[in-house]
Coordinates of C-alpha atoms in Angstrom, one line a residue:
M1 CA -63.8 7.7 19.6
S2 CA -62.3 5.5 22.3
D3 CA -59.1 6.2 24.1
V4 CA -57.6 3.1 22.4
G5 CA -58.5 4.5 19.0
M6 CA -57.0 7.9 19.8
V7 CA -53.8 6.3 21.0
K8 CA -53.6 4.2 17.8
M9 CA -54.2 7.3 15.7
D10 CA -51.4 9.2 17.5
E11 CA -49.1 6.3 17.0
E12 CA -49.8 6.1 13.3
E13 CA -49.3 9.9 13.0
Q14 CA -46.0 9.6 14.9
D15 CA -44.9 6.7 12.6
R16 CA -45.8 8.7 9.6
K17 CA -43.7 11.6 10.8
I18 CA -40.8 9.3 11.3
V19 CA -41.1 8.0 7.8
V20 CA -41.3 11.5 6.4
E21 CA -38.3 12.7 8.4
F22 CA -36.3 9.6 7.2
C23 CA -37.2 10.4 3.6
H24 CA -36.2 14.0 4.1
L25 CA -32.8 13.0 5.6
L26 CA -32.2 10.4 2.9
E27 CA -33.0 12.9 0.1
K28 CA -30.8 15.6 1.6
S29 CA -27.9 13.2 2.1
K30 CA -28.1 12.1 -1.6
Q31 CA -28.1 15.7 -2.7
L32 CA -25.0 16.6 -0.6
F33 CA -23.2 13.4 -1.6
N34 CA -23.8 14.0 -5.3
G35 CA -22.4 17.5 -4.8
L36 CA -19.2 16.0 -3.6
S37 CA -18.9 12.9 -5.9
S38 CA -20.7 13.3 -9.2
C39 CA -21.1 17.0 -9.8
R40 CA -17.5 17.8 -9.0
D41 CA -18.4 21.4 -8.2
L42 CA -15.8 21.4 -5.4
P43 CA -12.2 21.6 -6.5
Q44 CA -9.9 19.1 -4.9
Y45 CA -7.1 21.7 -4.5
G46 CA -7.1 24.1 -1.7
H47 CA -8.7 23.6 1.7
R48 CA -11.3 26.4 2.3
Q49 CA -13.2 25.6 -0.9
W50 CA -14.5 22.2 0.3
Q51 CA -14.1 21.7 4.0
A52 CA -17.4 23.3 5.0
Y53 CA -19.4 21.3 2.4
F54 CA -17.7 18.1 3.6
G55 CA -18.7 18.9 7.1
R56 CA -22.4 19.5 6.2
T57 CA -22.4 16.2 4.3
F58 CA -21.0 14.3 7.3
D59 CA -23.5 15.9 9.6
V60 CA -26.5 14.8 7.6
Y61 CA -25.2 11.3 7.3
T62 CA -24.6 11.2 11.0
K63 CA -28.2 12.1 11.6
L64 CA -29.5 9.7 9.0
W65 CA -27.5 6.8 10.4
K66 CA -28.6 7.4 14.0
F67 CA -32.2 7.9 12.8
Q68 CA -32.4 4.6 11.0
Q69 CA -30.9 2.8 14.0
Q70 CA -33.3 4.4 16.5
H71 CA -36.4 3.8 14.4
R72 CA -35.5 0.6 12.5
L73 CA -38.7 -1.4 13.4
I74 CA -41.0 1.4 12.3
L75 CA -39.0 2.0 9.1
D76 CA -39.1 -1.8 8.4
S77 CA -42.9 -2.0 8.8
N78 CA -44.0 1.4 7.5
Y79 CA -41.4 2.3 4.9
G80 CA -40.3 -1.2 3.8
L81 CA -36.6 -0.5 4.6
K82 CA -34.5 -3.2 3.1
R83 CA -31.0 -4.3 4.2
W84 CA -29.5 -3.2 0.9
Q85 CA -30.7 0.3 1.6
I86 CA -28.9 0.3 4.9
G87 CA -25.9 -1.0 3.1
E88 CA -26.1 1.8 0.6
I89 CA -26.0 4.4 3.3
A90 CA -23.1 2.7 5.0
S91 CA -21.3 2.4 1.7
K92 CA -21.6 6.2 1.1
I93 CA -20.3 6.9 4.5
G94 CA -17.3 4.7 3.7
Q95 CA -16.8 6.6 0.5
L96 CA -16.9 9.9 2.4
Y97 CA -14.2 8.7 4.8
Y98 CA -12.0 7.4 1.9
H99 CA -12.3 10.7 0.0
Y100 CA -11.6 12.6 3.2
Y101 CA -8.5 10.5 3.6
L102 CA -7.5 11.5 0.0
R103 CA -8.0 15.2 0.8
T104 CA -6.4 15.2 4.2
S105 CA -3.8 12.4 4.0
E106 CA -4.8 11.2 7.4
T107 CA -4.6 7.4 7.4
N108 CA -6.9 7.1 10.4
Y109 CA -9.8 8.0 8.0
L110 CA -8.7 5.2 5.8
N111 CA -9.2 2.9 8.8
E112 CA -12.7 4.3 9.3
A113 CA -13.6 3.7 5.7
Y114 CA -12.5 0.1 6.2
Q115 CA -14.7 -0.3 9.2
F116 CA -17.8 0.7 7.3
Y117 CA -17.0 -1.5 4.3
A118 CA -16.1 -4.5 6.5
A119 CA -19.4 -4.1 8.4
I120 CA -21.4 -4.2 5.1
R121 CA -19.7 -7.4 4.1
G122 CA -20.0 -8.9 7.6
R123 CA -23.7 -8.2 7.9
G124 CA -24.5 -9.2 4.3
Y125 CA -26.3 -5.9 3.6
Y126 CA -26.0 -6.7 -0.2
S127 CA -26.5 -10.4 0.1
R128 CA -30.0 -10.4 -1.5
A129 CA -29.3 -7.7 -4.1
I130 CA -29.4 -10.3 -6.9
K131 CA -32.9 -11.2 -5.9
E132 CA -34.2 -7.7 -6.5
D133 CA -34.2 -7.9 -10.3
R134 CA -32.5 -4.5 -10.3
P135 CA -29.4 -4.3 -12.5
D136 CA -28.5 -0.9 -11.0
L137 CA -28.5 -2.4 -7.5
M138 CA -26.1 -5.1 -8.6
V139 CA -23.8 -2.5 -10.2
K140 CA -23.8 -0.7 -6.8
K141 CA -22.8 -3.9 -5.2
L142 CA -19.9 -4.5 -7.7
R143 CA -18.7 -0.9 -7.2
Y144 CA -18.8 -1.4 -3.4
Y145 CA -16.5 -4.4 -3.8
A146 CA -14.1 -2.4 -6.0
R147 CA -13.9 0.4 -3.5
F148 CA -13.4 -2.0 -0.6
I149 CA -10.5 -3.6 -2.5
V150 CA -8.8 -0.2 -3.0
V151 CA -9.1 0.5 0.8
C152 CA -7.7 -2.9 1.7
L153 CA -4.8 -2.5 -0.8
L154 CA -3.9 0.8 0.8
L155 CA -4.0 -0.8 4.3
K156 CA -2.0 -3.8 3.1
K157 CA -4.7 -6.3 4.0
M158 CA -3.7 -8.6 1.2
K159 CA -5.3 -11.8 2.5
L160 CA -8.7 -10.0 2.6
V161 CA -8.0 -8.5 -0.9
R162 CA -7.6 -11.9 -2.4
E163 CA -10.9 -13.0 -0.7
L164 CA -12.7 -10.0 -2.0
V165 CA -11.3 -10.5 -5.5
T166 CA -12.7 -14.1 -5.5
E167 CA -16.1 -12.8 -4.3
L168 CA -16.1 -10.1 -6.9
D169 CA -15.4 -12.6 -9.6
K170 CA -18.4 -14.7 -8.4
Q171 CA -20.6 -11.6 -8.2
I172 CA -19.7 -10.6 -11.8
Q173 CA -20.5 -14.0 -13.0
E174 CA -23.9 -13.9 -11.2
Y175 CA -24.6 -10.5 -12.5
T176 CA -23.8 -11.3 -16.1
T177 CA -25.5 -14.7 -16.3
T178 CA -28.7 -13.9 -14.5
N179 CA -31.6 -13.0 -16.8
H180 CA -32.3 -9.4 -15.8
S181 CA -34.9 -7.1 -17.1
S182 CA -34.4 -4.9 -20.2
R183 CA -32.4 -2.4 -18.1
Y184 CA -29.5 -4.8 -18.1
E185 CA -26.6 -3.7 -20.2
P186 CA -24.7 -6.6 -21.8
E187 CA -21.6 -4.6 -22.3
D188 CA -21.3 -4.4 -18.5
Q189 CA -19.9 -7.9 -18.6
L190 CA -16.8 -6.8 -20.6
E191 CA -16.3 -3.7 -18.5
W192 CA -16.4 -5.5 -15.2
S193 CA -14.2 -8.3 -16.5
L194 CA -11.6 -5.7 -17.4
V195 CA -11.9 -4.2 -13.9
L196 CA -11.3 -7.7 -12.5
E197 CA -8.3 -8.3 -14.7
E198 CA -6.9 -4.9 -13.7
I199 CA -7.2 -5.8 -10.0
K200 CA -5.5 -9.1 -10.5
G201 CA -2.7 -7.6 -12.5
F202 CA -2.2 -4.9 -9.9
I203 CA -2.0 -7.5 -7.0
K204 CA 0.5 -9.5 -9.0
A205 CA 2.7 -6.5 -9.7
E206 CA 2.5 -5.3 -6.1
A207 CA 4.0 -8.5 -4.8
A208 CA 7.5 -7.9 -6.2
V209 CA 9.2 -10.0 -3.5
A210 CA 7.5 -12.5 -1.2
V211 CA 8.4 -12.6 2.5
L212 CA 7.6 -16.0 3.8
H213 CA 6.7 -17.6 7.1
A214 CA 8.2 -20.9 8.1
D215 CA 5.1 -22.6 6.6
T216 CA 5.8 -20.8 3.3
N217 CA 2.8 -18.6 3.6
P218 CA 3.5 -15.0 2.7
I219 CA 3.4 -12.2 5.3
I220 CA 2.6 -8.6 4.7
V221 CA 5.3 -6.0 5.3
S222 CA 4.3 -2.4 5.6
H223 CA 6.5 0.3 4.1
R224 CA 4.9 3.3 5.8
L225 CA 7.2 5.4 8.1
S226 CA 7.2 4.4 11.7
P227 CA 9.4 5.2 14.8
L228 CA 11.3 2.0 14.1
T229 CA 12.0 2.9 10.4
T230 CA 12.6 6.6 10.7
P231 CA 16.3 7.2 9.9
P232 CA 18.4 8.7 12.7
C233 CA 19.6 12.3 12.4
E234 CA 22.0 14.5 14.4
R235 CA 20.0 17.7 14.4
S236 CA 21.4 21.1 13.6
P237 CA 20.0 24.6 13.6
H238 CA 20.3 24.6 9.8
M239 CA 17.6 21.8 9.4
T240 CA 14.8 24.3 9.3
L241 CA 12.3 22.9 6.8
S242 CA 9.4 20.4 7.1
L243 CA 7.5 18.7 4.3
Q244 CA 3.9 20.1 4.2
E245 CA 2.5 19.7 0.7
I246 CA 3.0 16.8 -1.8
I247 CA 1.9 16.4 -5.4
I248 CA 2.1 12.8 -6.7
V249 CA 1.6 12.4 -10.5
G250 CA 1.2 9.1 -12.2
S251 CA 1.3 9.2 -16.0
A252 CA 3.4 6.2 -17.0
C253 CA 1.7 4.3 -19.8
E254 CA 1.5 0.6 -19.7
Q255 CA 2.0 0.5 -15.9
A256 CA -0.2 -1.6 -13.7
K257 CA -2.9 0.5 -12.2
F258 CA -6.2 0.2 -10.4
S259 CA -8.8 2.9 -9.7
E260 CA -6.6 5.8 -11.0
L261 CA -3.7 4.6 -8.9
T262 CA -0.6 3.5 -10.9
M263 CA 1.8 1.2 -9.1
D264 CA 4.3 4.0 -8.7
M265 CA 1.7 6.3 -7.2
F266 CA 0.5 3.5 -4.9
R267 CA 4.1 2.9 -3.6
M268 CA 5.0 6.6 -3.2
L269 CA 1.9 7.6 -1.4
Q270 CA 2.6 5.0 1.3
T271 CA 6.3 6.0 1.5
L272 CA 5.1 9.5 2.4
E273 CA 2.7 8.4 5.2
R274 CA 3.2 7.4 8.7
E275 CA 2.1 4.0 10.0
P276 CA -1.5 4.5 11.4
T277 CA -1.9 3.5 15.0
E278 CA -5.0 2.2 16.9
S279 CA -4.6 4.8 19.6
S280 CA -4.0 7.9 17.4
N281 CA -6.8 10.3 17.1
P282 CA -7.1 13.4 14.8
I283 CA -6.4 16.6 16.6
G284 CA -8.8 19.3 17.3
M285 CA -12.5 20.2 17.9
G286 CA -14.0 20.4 14.4
G287 CA -17.3 18.9 13.2
M288 CA -18.3 15.4 14.2
L289 CA -18.0 12.5 11.9
P290 CA -20.1 9.4 12.3
M291 CA -18.5 6.1 13.1
M292 CA -20.5 2.9 12.9
N293 CA -20.3 0.5 15.8
V294 CA -19.6 -2.7 13.9
H295 CA -20.4 -5.0 16.8
D296 CA -24.0 -3.8 17.5
H297 CA -26.0 -2.4 14.7
D298 CA -28.7 -1.1 17.1
S299 CA -26.4 1.0 19.2
S300 CA -25.8 4.7 18.5
P301 CA -22.7 5.4 16.4
A302 CA -19.6 6.7 18.2
T303 CA -18.2 10.0 17.2
R304 CA -14.8 11.2 16.1
T305 CA -13.6 14.8 15.7
L306 CA -12.3 16.3 12.6
P307 CA -8.7 17.7 12.8
Y308 CA -8.5 21.3 13.8
G309 CA -8.9 23.5 10.7
W310 CA -10.9 20.9 8.7
G311 CA -14.3 20.9 10.4
P312 CA -17.3 22.9 9.3
G313 CA -17.0 26.5 10.5
S314 CA -13.5 26.0 11.8
K315 CA -10.9 28.6 11.1
E316 CA -7.9 28.1 8.8
N317 CA -4.8 28.1 10.8
G318 CA -1.3 27.7 9.4
D319 CA -0.2 25.9 12.5
R320 CA -2.7 23.1 11.7
R321 CA -0.3 21.6 9.2
H322 CA 2.3 21.1 11.9
Q323 CA -0.1 19.1 13.9
R324 CA -1.0 16.6 11.2
D325 CA 0.7 13.2 11.2
N326 CA 1.2 13.3 7.4
P327 CA 1.9 16.1 4.9
H328 CA -1.0 17.0 2.7
K329 CA -1.1 15.1 -0.6
Y330 CA -2.7 15.5 -4.0
L331 CA -2.9 12.4 -6.2
L332 CA -3.1 13.1 -9.9
Y333 CA -3.6 10.4 -12.5
K334 CA -2.6 11.5 -16.0
P335 CA -3.5 15.1 -15.4
S336 CA -3.5 17.7 -18.1
I337 CA -0.8 20.3 -17.9
S338 CA -3.4 23.0 -16.8
Q339 CA -4.6 20.7 -14.0
L340 CA -1.1 20.0 -12.8
L341 CA -0.1 23.7 -12.8
V342 CA -3.3 24.6 -10.9
F343 CA -2.5 22.0 -8.2
L344 CA 1.1 23.2 -8.0
A345 CA -0.1 26.7 -7.6
S346 CA -2.5 25.6 -4.8
G347 CA 0.2 23.6 -3.0
F348 CA 2.5 26.6 -3.3
K349 CA -0.1 28.9 -1.9
E350 CA -0.9 26.6 1.0
L351 CA 2.8 26.3 2.2
P352 CA 3.2 27.8 5.7
P353 CA 6.5 29.5 6.8
G354 CA 9.2 26.8 7.0
G355 CA 7.2 24.4 4.8
A356 CA 8.5 22.6 1.7
L357 CA 6.6 21.2 -1.3
L358 CA 7.4 17.9 -2.9
L359 CA 6.6 17.1 -6.5
Y360 CA 6.8 13.5 -7.6
V361 CA 6.2 12.6 -11.3
S362 CA 6.3 9.2 -12.8
A363 CA 5.8 9.6 -16.6
D364 CA 7.1 8.7 -20.0
G365 CA 9.5 11.0 -21.7
C366 CA 8.6 13.6 -24.2
F367 CA 11.8 13.9 -26.3
S368 CA 13.4 16.7 -28.3
T369 CA 15.4 16.6 -31.4
T370 CA 17.0 20.0 -31.0
Q371 CA 20.6 19.7 -32.1
H372 CA 22.0 22.6 -30.2
P373 CA 19.8 23.5 -27.3
E374 CA 20.2 26.9 -25.8
D375 CA 17.2 27.0 -23.5
Y376 CA 17.5 24.1 -21.1
G377 CA 14.0 24.9 -19.8
Y378 CA 12.2 23.9 -23.0
E379 CA 14.6 22.6 -25.6
L380 CA 15.6 19.3 -24.1
G381 CA 12.1 17.8 -23.9
G382 CA 10.1 16.9 -20.7
L383 CA 7.5 14.5 -19.5
A384 CA 4.2 13.4 -21.0
T385 CA 1.7 13.8 -18.2
S386 CA -1.4 13.0 -20.3
V387 CA -2.2 11.2 -23.5
K388 CA -5.9 12.1 -23.7
R389 CA -5.4 14.3 -26.8
D390 CA -4.4 13.1 -30.3
G391 CA -1.8 15.8 -30.5
M392 CA -0.1 14.5 -27.3
E393 CA -0.1 10.9 -28.6
N394 CA 1.5 12.1 -31.8
G395 CA 4.0 14.1 -29.8
I396 CA 5.2 11.0 -27.9
A397 CA 5.2 8.8 -31.0
N398 CA 7.3 11.3 -33.0
R399 CA 9.5 12.1 -29.9
G400 CA 9.6 15.8 -30.8
K401 CA 9.9 15.5 -34.5
S402 CA 7.9 18.6 -35.2
S403 CA 8.4 22.0 -36.8
G404 CA 10.2 23.3 -33.7
F405 CA 7.1 24.1 -31.7
K406 CA 7.0 22.8 -28.1
E407 CA 4.5 20.1 -27.2
P408 CA 1.8 22.0 -25.3
H409 CA 0.8 19.1 -23.1
C410 CA 4.3 18.2 -22.0
L411 CA 5.7 19.2 -18.6
Y412 CA 9.0 20.9 -19.2
P413 CA 11.6 21.8 -16.6
G414 CA 10.9 25.5 -17.4
D415 CA 7.3 25.0 -16.2
L416 CA 8.6 24.6 -12.7
Y417 CA 10.8 27.7 -12.5
P418 CA 8.1 29.9 -11.0
F419 CA 7.4 27.5 -8.1
T420 CA 11.1 27.5 -7.0
R421 CA 10.3 30.7 -5.1
R422 CA 9.6 28.4 -2.2
P423 CA 11.5 25.4 -0.9
M424 CA 11.0 22.6 -3.4
F425 CA 11.9 18.9 -3.5
I426 CA 11.5 17.2 -6.9
I427 CA 11.5 13.5 -7.8
I428 CA 11.4 12.6 -11.5
D429 CA 11.0 9.0 -12.5
S430 CA 11.2 8.8 -16.3
D431 CA 13.2 7.7 -19.3
N432 CA 13.8 11.5 -19.8
S433 CA 14.5 12.4 -16.2
F434 CA 17.9 13.9 -16.6
V435 CA 16.6 17.0 -18.4
F436 CA 15.4 18.2 -15.0
Q437 CA 19.0 18.6 -13.7
H438 CA 19.2 22.1 -15.1
V439 CA 16.4 23.7 -13.0
P440 CA 18.1 26.9 -11.8
R441 CA 17.8 28.4 -8.3
Y442 CA 16.8 31.8 -9.4
F443 CA 15.3 32.7 -6.1
G444 CA 17.9 31.3 -3.7
Q445 CA 15.5 28.9 -2.1
P446 CA 16.4 25.3 -1.2
L447 CA 15.9 23.0 -4.2
V448 CA 16.7 19.3 -4.7
V449 CA 16.0 17.2 -7.7
L450 CA 16.3 13.4 -7.6
M451 CA 16.2 11.8 -11.0
S452 CA 15.7 8.1 -11.9
P453 CA 18.0 6.2 -14.3
Q454 CA 16.9 6.8 -17.9
D455 CA 17.4 3.2 -18.8
V456 CA 17.5 -0.2 -17.2
P457 CA 19.3 -3.4 -18.4
T458 CA 17.5 -5.5 -20.9
A459 CA 16.9 -8.2 -18.3
F460 CA 14.6 -5.8 -16.4
Q461 CA 12.8 -4.0 -19.2
D462 CA 10.0 -6.5 -19.4
F463 CA 9.1 -5.8 -15.7
Q464 CA 8.6 -2.1 -16.1
H465 CA 4.8 -2.8 -16.2
H466 CA 5.1 -3.8 -12.5
G467 CA 6.4 -0.3 -11.6
S468 CA 9.6 1.7 -11.8
L469 CA 12.7 0.3 -10.2
F470 CA 13.7 3.8 -8.9
T471 CA 10.5 4.3 -7.1
L472 CA 10.7 0.8 -5.7
F473 CA 14.1 1.7 -4.2
L474 CA 12.6 4.8 -2.6
H475 CA 9.6 2.8 -1.3
S476 CA 11.4 -0.4 -0.1
P477 CA 15.1 -0.5 -0.5
L478 CA 15.4 -4.2 0.5
T479 CA 12.6 -5.2 -2.0
A480 CA 14.4 -3.3 -4.8
F481 CA 17.7 -5.0 -3.9
C482 CA 16.2 -8.4 -4.0
Y483 CA 14.5 -7.5 -7.3
V484 CA 17.8 -6.5 -9.1
C485 CA 19.4 -9.7 -7.8
N486 CA 16.5 -12.0 -9.0
V487 CA 15.5 -13.0 -5.4
G488 CA 11.8 -13.8 -5.6
D489 CA 11.1 -14.8 -2.0
V490 CA 12.9 -14.5 1.3
P491 CA 12.1 -16.3 4.6
V492 CA 11.0 -13.8 7.3
H493 CA 13.9 -14.5 9.6
H494 CA 16.3 -13.8 6.8
W495 CA 14.4 -10.7 5.7
E496 CA 14.7 -9.3 9.2
R497 CA 18.4 -9.9 9.2
C498 CA 18.8 -8.2 5.9
Q499 CA 16.6 -5.4 6.9
G500 CA 19.1 -4.9 9.8
L501 CA 21.8 -4.3 7.2
I502 CA 19.6 -1.8 5.4
D503 CA 19.1 0.0 8.7
K504 CA 22.9 -0.1 9.2
F505 CA 23.5 1.4 5.8
I506 CA 20.9 4.2 6.3
T507 CA 22.4 5.0 9.7
E508 CA 25.9 5.2 8.3
A509 CA 24.8 7.3 5.3
S510 CA 23.1 9.7 7.7
R511 CA 26.3 10.0 9.7
L512 CA 28.3 10.7 6.6
V513 CA 25.9 13.5 5.5
T514 CA 26.2 15.0 9.0
R515 CA 30.0 14.7 8.9
C516 CA 30.1 16.5 5.5
R517 CA 28.2 19.3 7.0
M518 CA 30.5 19.5 10.0
D519 CA 33.6 19.5 7.8
E520 CA 32.1 22.5 6.0
I521 CA 31.6 24.4 9.2
E522 CA 34.9 23.5 10.9
K523 CA 37.3 23.2 7.9
G524 CA 35.6 25.4 5.4
I525 CA 35.3 22.4 3.0
G526 CA 32.0 22.8 1.2
C527 CA 31.2 19.2 0.1
I528 CA 27.4 19.1 0.4
D529 CA 24.9 21.6 -0.7
S530 CA 23.0 23.5 2.0
S531 CA 19.7 22.5 0.4
Y532 CA 20.2 18.9 1.5
V533 CA 21.0 20.0 5.0
Q534 CA 17.9 22.2 5.2
F535 CA 15.6 19.3 4.0
F536 CA 17.4 16.7 6.1
G537 CA 15.6 17.6 9.3
D538 CA 12.3 16.3 7.9
D539 CA 11.7 12.6 8.5
F540 CA 10.2 11.9 5.0
L541 CA 12.7 13.9 3.0
R542 CA 15.6 12.5 5.0
T543 CA 14.3 9.0 4.3
L544 CA 14.1 9.8 0.5
I545 CA 17.6 11.2 0.4
L546 CA 19.2 8.3 2.2
R547 CA 17.3 5.7 0.1
F548 CA 18.5 7.6 -3.0
V549 CA 22.0 7.1 -1.7
F550 CA 21.4 3.4 -1.3
C551 CA 20.0 3.1 -4.8
D552 CA 23.0 4.9 -6.3
V553 CA 25.6 2.8 -4.4
V554 CA 23.8 -0.5 -5.3
L555 CA 23.5 0.3 -9.0
R556 CA 27.0 1.7 -9.2
I557 CA 28.6 -1.7 -8.2
H558 CA 26.0 -3.9 -9.7
R559 CA 27.5 -5.7 -12.7
A560 CA 24.3 -5.4 -14.8
F561 CA 24.0 -1.6 -14.5
R562 CA 27.0 -0.3 -16.4
G563 CA 26.0 2.8 -18.3
R564 CA 25.7 6.2 -16.6
H565 CA 22.2 6.4 -17.9
Q566 CA 21.4 3.3 -15.8
R567 CA 22.2 5.1 -12.6
P568 CA 20.2 7.8 -10.9
R569 CA 21.3 11.4 -10.7
C570 CA 20.6 14.3 -8.3
E571 CA 21.0 18.1 -8.4
P572 CA 22.8 19.5 -6.6
P573 CA 25.2 16.6 -6.9
L574 CA 25.9 14.7 -3.6
P575 CA 29.5 14.3 -2.6
G576 CA 31.3 11.3 -4.3
A577 CA 34.2 10.2 -2.2
E578 CA 32.7 11.6 1.0
L579 CA 29.3 9.8 0.5
L580 CA 28.2 8.0 -2.6
E581 CA 31.6 6.2 -3.1
H582 CA 32.5 5.9 0.5
S583 CA 34.0 2.5 1.3
S584 CA 31.9 1.9 4.4
L585 CA 28.6 2.1 2.4
T586 CA 30.0 -0.1 -0.3
H587 CA 31.0 -2.6 2.3
I588 CA 27.5 -2.8 3.8
V589 CA 26.0 -3.4 0.4
L590 CA 28.4 -6.3 -0.2
Q591 CA 27.6 -7.7 3.2
L592 CA 23.9 -7.6 2.2
A593 CA 24.7 -9.4 -1.1
T594 CA 26.6 -12.1 0.8
A595 CA 23.7 -12.5 3.2
L596 CA 21.4 -13.1 0.3
E597 CA 23.9 -15.3 -1.5
V598 CA 23.9 -13.0 -4.6
R599 CA 27.5 -11.7 -4.3
R600 CA 28.1 -12.7 -7.9
H601 CA 26.0 -9.8 -9.1
F602 CA 28.4 -7.2 -7.7
S603 CA 31.9 -6.1 -8.6
E604 CA 34.7 -6.0 -6.1
E605 CA 35.2 -2.8 -4.1
T606 CA 38.4 -2.1 -6.0
E607 CA 37.0 -2.5 -9.5
G608 CA 35.1 0.8 -9.6
D609 CA 33.0 1.7 -12.6

């Protein structure tokens, strides 16, 4: 055989090995990915259980992505690699980043997921999917669009969200009108039409108040915490706690939702995150994650390190939590009671010394008809966290009209007693929220409970589908203020002026809290509970406390909110004359009302309740 023939055989053998290696990496990546996504063998709670598996999955996808870049021509000719197959790999890497964000609460990984999804769209990896006569491929494309929309919603890229919704609508029409093979399922049309309507309803509900440019085009306002929006605080040695673990539960029925995120969950998770920055990098020297270069598909991907304590083979370290930008969060959509208690126990276990756990629950009330309650832990009712079981649905419908037994799938105040062994900050948004004001401090640990109004005026009841008013106050005080004053849009220059008044209120409220504490030290006048002081040193918890104060002051003097059930409560109670009813705070709220020309909605300072 000639030298030319030998060389050709060697090249063919090398090409064959490349194809075999690619198939091996592709199959291994699918197995690992399925282990994370579909098999659900790995619990979402805890950290040790899943971090190594995630690291191995990222490692295989790094190799796979680099390999297909380096050998693209050979794979095109010898394997028949199609663009949609490259898109499928990129889509799964995007999903990995998104789920990594959900498990770590680091918003930088959300940005990485966006980069992958945007590259898929920009390069048209799925552009010819409809030509393949493969319904399963079109479904993958539709799911890609739905996932991309979720990421863009969380990053507040609303203009792009609307473009993607339009494209998704078109793709659904193409999918359902094209004459596919027998594998096409006609009921998919209804399912995807419902998904589309759900997205549109969510977007409409999210835009509670429009902030407008001079050309009347809306602008996007972020409500994540930033150095400019962090409330000031005069530090003291008593401010010892930091928020480390968060559990966000969304179980409100009939509330706008998308992809297992209710509107309340969507707002609260952003409230409890810092604004991501272009320059910020995760800390540490863990395993390497792939990052696609979106400008040149033939270049090798850049790399980014996992935060310390999260990479494969890295050692758990309690100090890791102090290095994160954001506290760790669990997002639970309509969980069963057993699921919720497991996640609470996990968060409890993960708390480092000096750490606090926050539980936020948005749910419908599960009511009791007990005439003379003796056990406040279980005889006043609670919250319906899940309606998956017939018994639960009947329990809500009958509002506790049973033979005296407790509803097994209702979260009662007494269920939380064991977890008050560690510092705990509780937010209850429900029409039965006040039953949680009796949670005792058996173990002497810091404990605060913020409770929503149990009722809203008739004029606002039709808008409950768009999300809770109380959560809106905690998420964006100015948006909530505009909402209760029927202000639908605000020019951006006016918005910034009004935001200045909100900042003024928050600064003054922070000063009053500090003064209450100083009066207690210097004069022996105990007007504010020590739990508030201990939580006040944390940026997120301080923000929530001060926004609660704003909510209470606004609703107290708003003419439409007259009943005590239409105002929030907190336990321990915050000082009245020294804080909630202080004239300086009321004056700022009235200044804000004047600036927005809605002064008529508020009573005079001297009118009182």
